[in-house]
CSV table of C-alpha atoms in Angstrom, one decimal:
chain,number,residue,atom,x,y,z
A,1,MET,CA,-31.8,17.7,23.8
A,2,PRO,CA,-35.7,18.3,21.5
A,3,GLU,CA,-35.2,18.3,18.3
A,4,ILE,CA,-32.7,15.1,19.4
A,5,LEU,CA,-35.5,13.6,20.5
A,6,ASN,CA,-37.5,13.8,17.5
A,7,TYR,CA,-34.8,13.4,15.4
A,8,LEU,CA,-34.6,9.8,16.8
A,9,LYS,CA,-38.4,9.2,16.4
A,10,SER,CA,-38.4,10.4,12.6
A,11,SER,CA,-38.3,8.0,9.9
A,12,ARG,CA,-34.7,9.7,8.6
A,13,PHE,CA,-32.8,7.4,11.9
A,14,ILE,CA,-35.6,4.4,11.6
A,15,ILE,CA,-34.6,3.8,7.7
A,16,SER,CA,-30.9,4.6,8.1
A,17,CYS,CA,-30.1,1.6,11.1
A,18,VAL,CA,-32.2,0.0,8.6
A,19,ILE,CA,-29.7,0.5,6.3
A,20,PHE,CA,-26.8,0.6,9.4
A,21,ILE,CA,-28.5,-3.2,9.7
A,22,VAL,CA,-28.1,-4.1,6.8
A,23,CYS,CA,-24.6,-3.4,5.6
A,24,VAL,CA,-23.6,-5.0,9.6
A,25,VAL,CA,-25.1,-8.2,8.3
A,26,ILE,CA,-24.3,-8.4,4.7
A,27,CYS,CA,-20.2,-7.8,5.7
A,28,ALA,CA,-21.0,-10.7,8.0
A,29,ILE,CA,-22.6,-13.0,5.6
A,30,LEU,CA,-19.4,-12.3,3.0
A,31,GLY,CA,-17.2,-13.4,5.9
A,32,LYS,CA,-18.5,-16.7,6.8
A,33,TYR,CA,-18.9,-17.1,2.9
A,34,LYS,CA,-15.1,-15.9,2.6
A,35,LYS,CA,-13.8,-18.1,5.6
A,36,LYS,CA,-15.9,-21.2,3.5
A,37,ILE,CA,-14.4,-20.4,0.5
A,38,THR,CA,-11.0,-20.9,2.3
A,39,GLN,CA,-10.7,-24.0,4.2
A,40,LYS,CA,-11.6,-26.0,1.5
A,41,ILE,CA,-8.2,-24.1,-0.6
A,42,GLU,CA,-5.6,-26.4,1.6
A,43,SER,CA,-2.7,-24.7,2.1
A,44,LEU,CA,-3.1,-21.0,3.1
A,45,GLN,CA,-0.3,-19.6,1.4
A,46,ASP,CA,-2.4,-20.4,-2.1
A,47,PRO,CA,-3.0,-17.5,-4.0
A,48,LYS,CA,-6.2,-18.1,-4.5
A,49,VAL,CA,-6.9,-18.1,-0.3
A,50,ILE,CA,-4.5,-14.9,-1.2
A,51,ILE,CA,-6.7,-13.2,-4.4
A,52,THR,CA,-10.2,-14.4,-2.4
A,53,ARG,CA,-9.3,-12.2,0.6
A,54,ARG,CA,-9.0,-9.1,-1.9
A,55,LEU,CA,-12.0,-9.6,-3.2
A,56,PHE,CA,-14.5,-10.4,-0.6
A,57,LEU,CA,-12.5,-7.3,1.1
A,58,VAL,CA,-13.0,-5.0,-1.5
A,59,ILE,CA,-16.4,-6.1,-1.7
A,60,ARG,CA,-17.4,-5.5,2.0
A,61,VAL,CA,-15.6,-1.7,2.0
A,62,PHE,CA,-17.6,-0.9,-1.4
A,63,VAL,CA,-21.5,-2.1,0.9
A,64,ILE,CA,-19.8,-0.3,3.4
A,65,ALA,CA,-18.9,2.7,2.2
A,66,PHE,CA,-22.4,2.8,-0.2
A,67,GLY,CA,-25.0,2.4,2.5
A,68,PHE,CA,-22.4,5.4,4.3
A,69,LEU,CA,-23.3,7.1,0.8
A,70,ILE,CA,-27.2,6.4,1.7
A,71,ILE,CA,-27.5,7.8,5.3
A,72,CYS,CA,-25.9,11.0,3.8
A,73,GLN,CA,-28.4,11.1,1.7
A,74,ILE,CA,-31.4,10.1,3.7
A,75,ASN,CA,-30.2,13.1,6.0
A,76,GLY,CA,-29.3,15.7,3.8
A,77,VAL,CA,-25.6,16.0,4.3
A,78,ASN,CA,-24.8,17.3,1.3
A,79,LEU,CA,-21.9,15.4,-0.5
A,80,MET,CA,-20.6,16.8,-3.4
A,81,SER,CA,-17.9,19.0,-1.6
A,82,VAL,CA,-17.2,16.1,-0.3
A,83,ILE,CA,-16.9,14.0,-3.7
A,84,ALA,CA,-15.4,16.9,-5.2
A,85,GLY,CA,-12.1,16.6,-2.6
A,86,LEU,CA,-12.2,13.2,-3.2
A,87,GLY,CA,-12.0,13.0,-7.0
A,88,ILE,CA,-8.5,15.3,-6.1
A,89,ALA,CA,-7.0,13.7,-3.2
A,90,SER,CA,-7.4,10.3,-5.6
A,91,ALA,CA,-5.4,11.7,-7.5
A,92,VAL,CA,-2.7,12.4,-5.4
A,93,VAL,CA,-3.0,9.4,-3.4
A,94,GLY,CA,-3.5,7.6,-7.1
A,95,LEU,CA,0.4,9.7,-7.7
A,96,ALA,CA,2.1,7.9,-4.3
A,97,LEU,CA,0.6,4.6,-5.3
A,98,GLN,CA,1.4,4.3,-8.5
A,99,ASP,CA,4.5,1.6,-7.3
A,100,TYR,CA,2.7,0.1,-5.0
A,101,LEU,CA,-0.8,-0.1,-7.9
A,102,LYS,CA,1.6,-1.8,-10.2
A,103,ASP,CA,2.5,-4.5,-7.6
A,104,VAL,CA,-1.2,-4.9,-7.4
A,105,ILE,CA,-1.7,-5.3,-11.9
A,106,MET,CA,0.9,-7.7,-11.9
A,107,GLY,CA,0.2,-10.1,-8.9
A,108,ILE,CA,-3.5,-10.1,-10.8
A,109,HIS,CA,-1.2,-10.9,-13.8
A,110,ILE,CA,1.2,-13.9,-12.5
A,111,LEU,CA,-2.6,-15.3,-10.1
A,112,SER,CA,-4.4,-15.1,-14.1
A,113,ASP,CA,-1.7,-16.3,-16.1
A,114,LYS,CA,-0.6,-18.6,-13.3
A,115,PHE,CA,3.8,-17.6,-13.6
A,116,PHE,CA,4.0,-20.3,-10.9
A,117,THR,CA,2.3,-21.0,-7.4
A,118,VAL,CA,4.0,-21.4,-3.9
A,119,GLY,CA,6.5,-23.6,-3.4
A,120,GLU,CA,7.5,-24.5,-6.5
A,121,CYS,CA,11.2,-24.3,-7.7
A,122,VAL,CA,11.8,-21.6,-10.7
A,123,GLU,CA,13.9,-18.7,-11.4
A,124,ILE,CA,13.2,-14.9,-11.4
A,125,ASN,CA,14.6,-12.7,-13.3
A,126,GLY,CA,17.7,-14.4,-13.4
A,127,ARG,CA,17.7,-16.1,-9.2
A,128,GLU,CA,16.2,-19.6,-8.8
A,129,GLY,CA,14.6,-20.6,-5.3
A,130,ILE,CA,11.7,-21.3,-4.0
A,131,VAL,CA,8.5,-20.3,-3.8
A,132,VAL,CA,8.5,-19.2,0.2
A,133,SER,CA,5.6,-17.0,-0.1
A,134,PHE,CA,3.1,-14.8,-2.4
A,135,ASN,CA,0.9,-11.8,-2.0
A,136,LEU,CA,-0.5,-9.0,-4.5
A,137,THR,CA,2.6,-7.0,-3.9
A,138,THR,CA,5.4,-8.9,-3.3
A,139,THR,CA,7.1,-11.9,-3.4
A,140,LYS,CA,9.4,-14.3,-1.4
A,141,LEU,CA,12.0,-16.6,-2.8
A,142,GLY,CA,14.5,-18.7,-0.6
A,143,ASP,CA,17.8,-19.0,-2.2
A,144,LEU,CA,18.3,-22.8,-3.3
A,145,ASN,CA,21.5,-23.0,-1.0
A,146,ASP,CA,21.5,-21.4,1.4
A,147,ARG,CA,17.5,-20.8,1.9
A,148,SER,CA,17.8,-16.8,2.6
A,149,ILE,CA,14.6,-15.0,2.0
A,150,THR,CA,14.9,-12.4,-1.0
A,151,THR,CA,11.6,-10.2,-1.4
A,152,ILE,CA,10.7,-9.7,-5.1
A,153,CYS,CA,8.2,-6.3,-5.9
A,154,ASN,CA,5.4,-8.4,-8.1
A,155,ARG,CA,6.5,-5.1,-11.0
A,156,ASN,CA,9.8,-5.9,-10.8
A,157,ILE,CA,9.0,-9.5,-12.2
A,158,THR,CA,9.6,-9.8,-16.3
A,159,GLU,CA,11.0,-13.5,-16.3
A,160,VAL,CA,10.0,-16.1,-14.5
A,161,HIS,CA,11.1,-19.8,-15.3
A,162,ARG,CA,10.3,-23.4,-13.7
A,163,ILE,CA,13.3,-25.0,-12.9
A,164,ARG,CA,12.9,-28.1,-14.5
A,165,SER,CA,13.4,-31.5,-12.3
A,166,ARG,CA,16.4,-32.8,-14.0
A,167,PHE,CA,20.1,-31.8,-15.1
A,168,VAL,CA,22.8,-33.0,-17.1
A,169,VAL,CA,26.9,-33.1,-16.1
A,170,ASP,CA,28.9,-32.8,-19.0
A,171,ILE,CA,32.1,-35.4,-18.2
A,172,PRO,CA,35.4,-33.7,-20.5
A,173,LEU,CA,37.9,-36.5,-20.0
A,174,SER,CA,41.1,-36.8,-23.0
A,175,TYR,CA,41.0,-39.1,-26.8
A,176,ASP,CA,43.5,-41.4,-25.6
A,177,GLU,CA,40.6,-42.7,-23.7
A,178,ASP,CA,38.8,-46.0,-24.8
A,179,PHE,CA,35.3,-44.6,-25.3
A,180,GLU,CA,34.0,-47.7,-25.5
A,181,ARG,CA,35.4,-48.7,-22.0
A,182,ILE,CA,34.3,-45.5,-20.6
A,183,HIS,CA,30.7,-46.1,-21.8
A,184,LYS,CA,30.3,-49.6,-20.8
A,185,LEU,CA,32.1,-47.6,-17.3
A,186,PHE,CA,29.1,-44.5,-16.6
A,187,GLY,CA,27.0,-47.1,-18.7
A,188,ASP,CA,27.9,-49.6,-15.8
A,189,ASN,CA,27.5,-47.2,-13.0
A,190,CYS,CA,24.2,-46.1,-13.3
A,191,GLU,CA,22.5,-47.9,-10.7
A,192,ARG,CA,25.9,-46.7,-8.2
A,193,ILE,CA,24.8,-42.8,-8.7
A,194,GLN,CA,21.2,-43.2,-8.5
A,195,LYS,CA,21.3,-44.8,-5.3
A,196,ILE,CA,22.4,-41.6,-4.3
A,197,GLU,CA,19.8,-39.5,-1.6
A,198,ASP,CA,17.6,-38.0,-3.7
A,199,VAL,CA,18.3,-39.3,-7.5
A,200,LYS,CA,14.8,-40.7,-8.7
A,201,GLU,CA,17.0,-41.4,-11.4
A,202,CYS,CA,20.0,-42.1,-13.4
A,203,ARG,CA,21.2,-42.4,-17.3
A,204,PHE,CA,24.0,-41.7,-19.2
A,205,LEU,CA,23.8,-40.1,-22.6
A,206,GLY,CA,27.1,-41.8,-24.3
A,207,THR,CA,28.8,-38.9,-26.4
A,208,GLU,CA,27.7,-35.1,-26.9
A,209,ASN,CA,30.7,-33.7,-28.1
A,210,PHE,CA,34.2,-33.2,-29.5
A,211,GLY,CA,36.2,-30.0,-27.7
A,212,GLU,CA,39.0,-28.7,-28.6
A,213,SER,CA,41.3,-31.1,-26.2
A,214,SER,CA,38.1,-33.7,-24.8
A,215,ILE,CA,35.8,-35.8,-25.3
A,216,LEU,CA,32.9,-34.7,-23.4
A,217,TYR,CA,30.3,-37.7,-22.4
A,218,ARG,CA,27.1,-36.5,-21.0
A,219,ILE,CA,24.7,-38.0,-18.2
A,220,LEU,CA,21.2,-37.1,-17.2
A,221,ILE,CA,19.5,-37.0,-12.9
A,222,LEU,CA,16.3,-37.0,-12.1
A,223,CYS,CA,15.3,-35.2,-9.1
A,224,ASP,CA,13.5,-33.3,-7.1
A,225,SER,CA,14.0,-29.4,-8.2
A,226,THR,CA,14.2,-28.1,-4.9
A,227,LYS,CA,17.4,-30.3,-4.5
A,228,LYS,CA,19.2,-29.7,-7.3
A,229,ALA,CA,22.3,-27.7,-5.9
A,230,ALA,CA,22.8,-29.9,-2.9
A,231,VAL,CA,21.8,-33.2,-5.9
A,232,ARG,CA,24.6,-31.8,-8.9
A,233,ARG,CA,27.3,-31.4,-5.7
A,234,GLU,CA,26.9,-35.3,-4.5
A,235,VAL,CA,27.1,-36.7,-8.1
A,236,LEU,CA,29.8,-34.4,-9.2
A,237,TYR,CA,31.6,-36.0,-6.1
A,238,GLU,CA,30.7,-39.6,-6.6
A,239,ILE,CA,31.9,-39.7,-10.7
A,240,GLN,CA,35.1,-37.7,-9.2
A,241,LYS,CA,35.4,-40.8,-7.3
A,242,ILE,CA,34.1,-43.4,-9.7
A,243,LEU,CA,36.9,-41.8,-12.4
A,244,ASP,CA,40.4,-41.1,-9.6
A,245,GLU,CA,38.9,-45.9,-8.6
A,246,GLU,CA,39.6,-46.0,-12.2
A,247,ASN,CA,42.5,-44.1,-12.8
A,248,ILE,CA,41.1,-42.0,-14.8
A,249,VAL,CA,42.2,-38.0,-15.3
A,250,ILE,CA,40.5,-35.5,-16.6
A,251,PRO,CA,42.0,-33.4,-18.9
A,252,TYR,CA,43.9,-29.4,-19.0
A,253,ASN,CA,43.1,-27.3,-21.6
A,254,GLN,CA,46.1,-27.3,-23.3
A,255,LEU,CA,47.3,-24.4,-26.0
A,256,ASP,CA,49.8,-25.8,-29.3
A,257,VAL,CA,52.3,-23.8,-29.5
A,258,HIS,CA,54.8,-24.6,-32.3
A,259,PHE,CA,58.4,-23.0,-33.6
A,260,ASP,CA,59.3,-22.3,-36.7
A,261,LYS,CA,63.2,-22.7,-37.5
A,262,GLU,CA,64.5,-19.0,-38.5
A,263,GLU,CA,66.7,-20.3,-41.6
A,264,ASN,CA,70.0,-18.7,-40.9
């Protein structure tokens, strides 16, 4: 008991308390400053919020660890054996968490190079969808059709393509159709197609290609990239109605077979 009382009266205890209070104050200030920064960012899902939170967490952990080391040194605690043990443990943990570290490194790479942002429509490794959420380890992608969520580890992201807000529709029609009539027909009906919900612009581009059994005519559609799949179906349905009203049939692929008569 006397030893405890003597320690509580010693300068070591007072200095340790001061260091502890300083660390707590620094962590509290960092917490308020982090909150102030994140409040300036509109969306909590913004990658800037994520990286800010992680950065402040790392700083706070460093402050606590540094304060703990100083307090131990002041009180004569030998940390050399502890540090040596931590080195070995760190190597083991590093091997166990190498996939996690790869995710974090790739996540930082995505943030720094601005691969995509939350809410953007992208194609990741051949899969199209909307970025629902993102953090330093995983990316969640919402399917454009059924809104199912796919979680992708950041280390597996090798290709990212931003999906443009426009697409083209190629219409194969027979060579027997009057091309001037076709040009006028689709040129006049662009306004009709443009009235479809979420279609921002419709433009008839004209003849695209001469195929083996048909001519391709191309229409350009501008719409919200997140609604592209639904808009495409509506546009195709409207084009189908236009062709039906004009009695225009899309030709089947044909195969011409010629027989040579054998001479007797």
